[in-house]
Every structure is written in C-alpha cells, then in structure tokens.
Tab-separated table of C-alpha atoms in Angstrom:
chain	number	residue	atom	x	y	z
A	18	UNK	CA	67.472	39.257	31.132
A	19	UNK	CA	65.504	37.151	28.416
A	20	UNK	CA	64.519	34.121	29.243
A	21	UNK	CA	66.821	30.928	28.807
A	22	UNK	CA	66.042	27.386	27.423
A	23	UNK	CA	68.272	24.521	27.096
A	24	UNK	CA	68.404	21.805	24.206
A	25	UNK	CA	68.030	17.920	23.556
A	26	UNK	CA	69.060	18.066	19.896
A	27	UNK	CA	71.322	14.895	18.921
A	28	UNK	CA	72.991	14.125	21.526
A	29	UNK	CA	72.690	10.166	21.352
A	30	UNK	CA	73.714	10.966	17.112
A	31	UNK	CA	76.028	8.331	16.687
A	32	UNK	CA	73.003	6.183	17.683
A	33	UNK	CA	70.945	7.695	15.063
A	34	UNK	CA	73.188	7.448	12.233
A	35	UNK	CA	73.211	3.733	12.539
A	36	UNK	CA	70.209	3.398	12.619
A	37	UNK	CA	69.702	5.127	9.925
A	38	UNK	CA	71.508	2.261	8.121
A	39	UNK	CA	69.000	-0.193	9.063
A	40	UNK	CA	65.355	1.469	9.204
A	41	UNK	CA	63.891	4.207	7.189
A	42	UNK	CA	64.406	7.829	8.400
A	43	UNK	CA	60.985	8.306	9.523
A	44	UNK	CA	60.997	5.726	11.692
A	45	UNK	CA	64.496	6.468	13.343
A	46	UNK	CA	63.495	10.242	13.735
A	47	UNK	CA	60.250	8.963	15.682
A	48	UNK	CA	61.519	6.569	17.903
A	49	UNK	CA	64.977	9.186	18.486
A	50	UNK	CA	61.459	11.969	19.299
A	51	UNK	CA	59.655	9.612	21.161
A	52	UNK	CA	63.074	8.838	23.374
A	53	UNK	CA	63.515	12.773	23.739
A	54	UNK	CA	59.891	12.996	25.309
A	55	UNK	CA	60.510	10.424	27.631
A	56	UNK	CA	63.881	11.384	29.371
A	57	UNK	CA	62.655	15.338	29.113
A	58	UNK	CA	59.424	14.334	31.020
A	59	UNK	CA	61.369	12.710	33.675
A	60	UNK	CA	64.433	15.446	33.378
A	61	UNK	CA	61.597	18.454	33.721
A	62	UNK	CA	60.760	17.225	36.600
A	63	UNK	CA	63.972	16.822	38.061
A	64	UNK	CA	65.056	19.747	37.478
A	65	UNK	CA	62.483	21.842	38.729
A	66	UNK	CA	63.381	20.025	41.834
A	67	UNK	CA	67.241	20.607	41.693
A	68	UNK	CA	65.917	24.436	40.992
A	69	UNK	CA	63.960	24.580	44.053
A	70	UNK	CA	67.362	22.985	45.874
A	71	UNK	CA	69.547	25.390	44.519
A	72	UNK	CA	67.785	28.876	44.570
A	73	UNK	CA	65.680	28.162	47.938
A	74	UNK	CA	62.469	29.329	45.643
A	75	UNK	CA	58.860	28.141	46.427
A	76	UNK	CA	58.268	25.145	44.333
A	77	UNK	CA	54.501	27.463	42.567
A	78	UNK	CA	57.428	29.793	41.699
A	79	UNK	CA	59.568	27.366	40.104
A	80	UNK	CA	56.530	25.757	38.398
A	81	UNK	CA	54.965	28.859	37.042
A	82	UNK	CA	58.698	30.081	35.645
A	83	UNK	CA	59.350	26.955	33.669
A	84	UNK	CA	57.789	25.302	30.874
A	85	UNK	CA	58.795	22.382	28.361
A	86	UNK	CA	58.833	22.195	24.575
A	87	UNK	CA	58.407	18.639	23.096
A	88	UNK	CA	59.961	17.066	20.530
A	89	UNK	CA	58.291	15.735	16.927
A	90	UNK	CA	60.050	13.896	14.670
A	91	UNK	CA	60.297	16.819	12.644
A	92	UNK	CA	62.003	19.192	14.852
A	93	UNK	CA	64.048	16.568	17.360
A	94	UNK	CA	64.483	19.178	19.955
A	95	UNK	CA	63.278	19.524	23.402
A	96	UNK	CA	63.231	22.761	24.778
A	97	UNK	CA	63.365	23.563	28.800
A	98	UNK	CA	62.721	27.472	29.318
A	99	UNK	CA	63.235	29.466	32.391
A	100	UNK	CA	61.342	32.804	32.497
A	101	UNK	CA	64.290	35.856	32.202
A	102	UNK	CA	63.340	37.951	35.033
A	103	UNK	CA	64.529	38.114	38.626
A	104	UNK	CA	62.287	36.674	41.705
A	105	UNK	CA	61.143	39.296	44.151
A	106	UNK	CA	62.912	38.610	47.579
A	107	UNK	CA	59.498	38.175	48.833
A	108	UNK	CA	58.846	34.640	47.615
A	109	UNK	CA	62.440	34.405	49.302
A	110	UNK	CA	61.216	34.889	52.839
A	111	UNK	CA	62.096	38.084	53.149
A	112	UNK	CA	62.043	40.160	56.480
A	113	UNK	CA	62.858	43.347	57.188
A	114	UNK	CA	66.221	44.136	59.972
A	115	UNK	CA	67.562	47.427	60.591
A	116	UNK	CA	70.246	47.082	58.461
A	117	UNK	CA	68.255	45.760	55.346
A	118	UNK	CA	66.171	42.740	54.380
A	119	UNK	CA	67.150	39.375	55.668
A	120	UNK	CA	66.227	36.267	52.833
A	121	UNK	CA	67.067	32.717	52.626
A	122	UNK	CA	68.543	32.677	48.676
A	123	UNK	CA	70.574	29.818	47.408
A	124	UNK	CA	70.446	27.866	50.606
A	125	UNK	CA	71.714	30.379	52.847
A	126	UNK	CA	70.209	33.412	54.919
A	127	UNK	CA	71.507	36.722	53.661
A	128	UNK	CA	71.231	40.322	54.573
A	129	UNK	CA	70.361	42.305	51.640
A	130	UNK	CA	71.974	45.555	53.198
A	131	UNK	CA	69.453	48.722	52.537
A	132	UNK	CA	66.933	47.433	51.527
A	133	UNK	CA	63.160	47.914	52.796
A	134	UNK	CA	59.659	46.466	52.819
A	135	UNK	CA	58.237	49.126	54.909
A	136	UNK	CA	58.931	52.102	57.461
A	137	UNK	CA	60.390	49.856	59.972
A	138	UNK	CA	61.408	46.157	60.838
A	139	UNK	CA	57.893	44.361	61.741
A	140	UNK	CA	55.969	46.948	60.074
A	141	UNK	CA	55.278	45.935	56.483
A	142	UNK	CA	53.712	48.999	53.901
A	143	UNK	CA	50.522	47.580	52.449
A	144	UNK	CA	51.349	49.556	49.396
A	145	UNK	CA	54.372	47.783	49.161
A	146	UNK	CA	52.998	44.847	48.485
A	147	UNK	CA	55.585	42.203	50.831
A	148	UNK	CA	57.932	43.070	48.383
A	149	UNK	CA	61.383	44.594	49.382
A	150	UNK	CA	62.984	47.825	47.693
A	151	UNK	CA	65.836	49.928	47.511
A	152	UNK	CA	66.151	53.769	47.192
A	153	UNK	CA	67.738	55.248	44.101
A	154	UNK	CA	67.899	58.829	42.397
A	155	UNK	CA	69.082	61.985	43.656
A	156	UNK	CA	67.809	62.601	47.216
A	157	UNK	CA	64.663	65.168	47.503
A	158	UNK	CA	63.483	67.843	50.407
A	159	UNK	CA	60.765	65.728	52.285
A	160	UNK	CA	58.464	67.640	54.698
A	161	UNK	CA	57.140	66.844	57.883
A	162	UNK	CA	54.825	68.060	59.987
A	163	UNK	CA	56.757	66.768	63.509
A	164	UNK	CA	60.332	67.573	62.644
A	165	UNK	CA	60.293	69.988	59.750
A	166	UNK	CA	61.547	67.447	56.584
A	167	UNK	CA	64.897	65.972	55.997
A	168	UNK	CA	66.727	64.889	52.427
A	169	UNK	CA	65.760	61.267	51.162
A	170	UNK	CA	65.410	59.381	48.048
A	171	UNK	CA	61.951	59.334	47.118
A	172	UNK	CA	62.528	57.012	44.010
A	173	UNK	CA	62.826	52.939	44.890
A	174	UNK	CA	63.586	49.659	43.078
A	175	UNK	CA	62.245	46.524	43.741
A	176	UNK	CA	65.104	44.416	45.024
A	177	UNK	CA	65.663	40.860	43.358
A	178	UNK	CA	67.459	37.366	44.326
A	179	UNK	CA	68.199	34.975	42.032
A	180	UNK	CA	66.201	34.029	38.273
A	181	UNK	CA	65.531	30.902	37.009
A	182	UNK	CA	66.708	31.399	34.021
A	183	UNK	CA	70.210	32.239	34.895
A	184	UNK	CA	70.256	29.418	37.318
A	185	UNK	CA	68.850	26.878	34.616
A	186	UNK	CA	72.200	26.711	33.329
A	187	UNK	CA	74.544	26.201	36.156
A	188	UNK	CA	75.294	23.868	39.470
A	189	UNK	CA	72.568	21.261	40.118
A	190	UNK	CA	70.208	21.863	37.733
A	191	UNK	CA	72.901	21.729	34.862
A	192	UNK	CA	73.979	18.369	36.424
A	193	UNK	CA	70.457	16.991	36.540
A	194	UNK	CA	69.883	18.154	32.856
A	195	UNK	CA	73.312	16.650	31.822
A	196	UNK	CA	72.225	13.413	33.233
A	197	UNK	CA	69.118	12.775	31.669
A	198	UNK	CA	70.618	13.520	28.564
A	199	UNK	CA	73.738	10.838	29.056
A	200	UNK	CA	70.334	8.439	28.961
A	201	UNK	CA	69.169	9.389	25.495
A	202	UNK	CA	70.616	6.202	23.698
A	203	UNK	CA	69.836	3.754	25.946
A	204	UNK	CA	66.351	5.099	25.926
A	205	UNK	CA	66.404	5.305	21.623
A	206	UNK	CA	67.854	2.118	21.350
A	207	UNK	CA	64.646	0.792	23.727
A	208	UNK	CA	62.106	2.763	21.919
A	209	UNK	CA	63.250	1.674	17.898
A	210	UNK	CA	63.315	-1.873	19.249
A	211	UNK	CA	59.859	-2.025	20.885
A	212	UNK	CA	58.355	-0.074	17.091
A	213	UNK	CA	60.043	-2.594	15.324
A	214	UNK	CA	58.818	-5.439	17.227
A	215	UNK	CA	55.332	-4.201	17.055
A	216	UNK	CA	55.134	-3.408	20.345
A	217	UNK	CA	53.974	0.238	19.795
A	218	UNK	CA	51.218	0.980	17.280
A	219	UNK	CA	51.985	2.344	13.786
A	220	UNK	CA	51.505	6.352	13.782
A	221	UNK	CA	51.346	6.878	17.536
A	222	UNK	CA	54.156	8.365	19.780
C-alpha cells in the first residue's frame, strides 16, 4: 500500500470568501495559511497520539511513520502523511505460543495463528531478527540428520499488523483530524484580525 495523507484545503471557505471582500487576496491567503499551520501543529500532534491509541504501536514508530506538510499562502494545503507499509508484529509485542504469535494490535491481544519468530515458543532465531513470519510456497524434502527429513515450507513471509497509513483515515485518528479542522475559522478569523491590527509584523507568518 502507498502511503496516505490527508488535506486542510478550504475548509473554513465561506470564511475566506468574505474576506476576500474586505482585504486584498494576499493578505486573506496568509492569514487563512498561517491559521492552517497553527491547528495542523496542534492536530499532528494529536493525532499521532490517537494513532498510538488506536493501533497499540510504539509512539518512535508512530513518529518515524508520519510527517507534516505546511501550508504557504500559495498552496493553502496541509498535508498529514502516513508511511504505506505494514508494521512488523514485532514493534507489536509479539511472542511466540504454540499455536502462532501472540501481539497486542488495536488494543487487544491476538493470536496470529501460524505464525513464527523462531524454532519454538521462548526460543527466538537471531537470524530472524524478533520479527514474526509465516510459511508459504509449495512444501520441500528437508533432511535431517536425527530423524531422516520430513516435508515443510522452506519459503516465509514476514507477518504484519496494522499500517499507519490505512489507519490515518479511520476511527480516532479521523475524529481527531476532523476536529481540528471544525477550528479552522475561528482560528482565521483570529489570525486576519491580529495582521490587520498590526499585531503581527508585515511579511512574517
């Protein structure tokens, strides 16, 4: 999966297009910019909390898999991407059971059934790296020494919980996102207000 990003773009426009009426466009598109930094600052925050809430990650994951795009007055957009990929079941917890690999994902503990993260529960492969897997592929003659060999899949797959970018866009950390943008035009309204009174310097945002 690609990654995912979701959008401030004029979303407090009925604001904008009176204000438009009364001050030039280049100082309506800062102050609307300048409003858009301030509630995404806040939001990205937020939501990399409601993330952490929601998916059970570590919060370096969800740092590291998210990033934020600012506004200008040219662009009026404010970008907040999730990386695409799936998060190894080892940043989940992970532990191996006989009947698979036990992981705390979206709140709950769940038994990922076949899965592995080494030859037996409590003995993690090294080469394996924490991580869990799961065997795939047509199953191959494997020979040993003690018992003669038996048929087994000797191709594996990492196994995966949940991404941040497909959980970007649903349950909490929609919400959160949602909210901060029902603030926009309070914020806008704020912002054009303290530039016309002065209040913040000429050319900076």
């Amino acid at each position: 999966m690609s990654d995912v990003s979701v959008s401030l773009q004029f979303e407090a426009f009925d604001r904008y297009q009176a204000a438009m009426r009364q001050v030039s466009e280049g100082r309506a598109r800062r102050a609307f910019s300048m409003a858009m930094n301030e509630r995404s600052k806040v939001g990205f925050n937020d939501v990399k909390r409601s993330l952490i809430a929601q998916t059970s990650l570590p919060r370096p994951i969800v740092q590291k898999g998210m990033r934020l795009r600012r506004s200008t007055p040219a662009t009026l957009t404010v970008e907040m991407v999730g990386v695409g990929k799936g998060i190894s079941l080892k940043h989940f917890g992970g532990r191996q059971f006989k009947a698979g690999v036990r992981a705390k994902v979206w709140g709950q503990f769940r038994m990922f059934n076949g899965l592995f993260m080494g030859p037996r529960p409590g003995n993690v492969a090294a080469k394996l790296g924490g991580h869990a897997f799961y065997r795939v592929g047509a199953k191959s003659w494997v020979k040993n020494r003690m018992t003669g060999g038996k048929w087994k899949h000797t191709a594996i797959r990492k196994g995966y919980g949940p991404g941040i970018a497909k959980e970007l866009v649903k349950d909490q950390a929609r919400m959160t996102f949602t909210s901060h943008v029902n603030r926009l035009g309070p914020a806008f309204d704020r912002i054009l207000k303290a530039i016309g009174e002065g209040k913040i310097p000429s050319g900076r945002e």
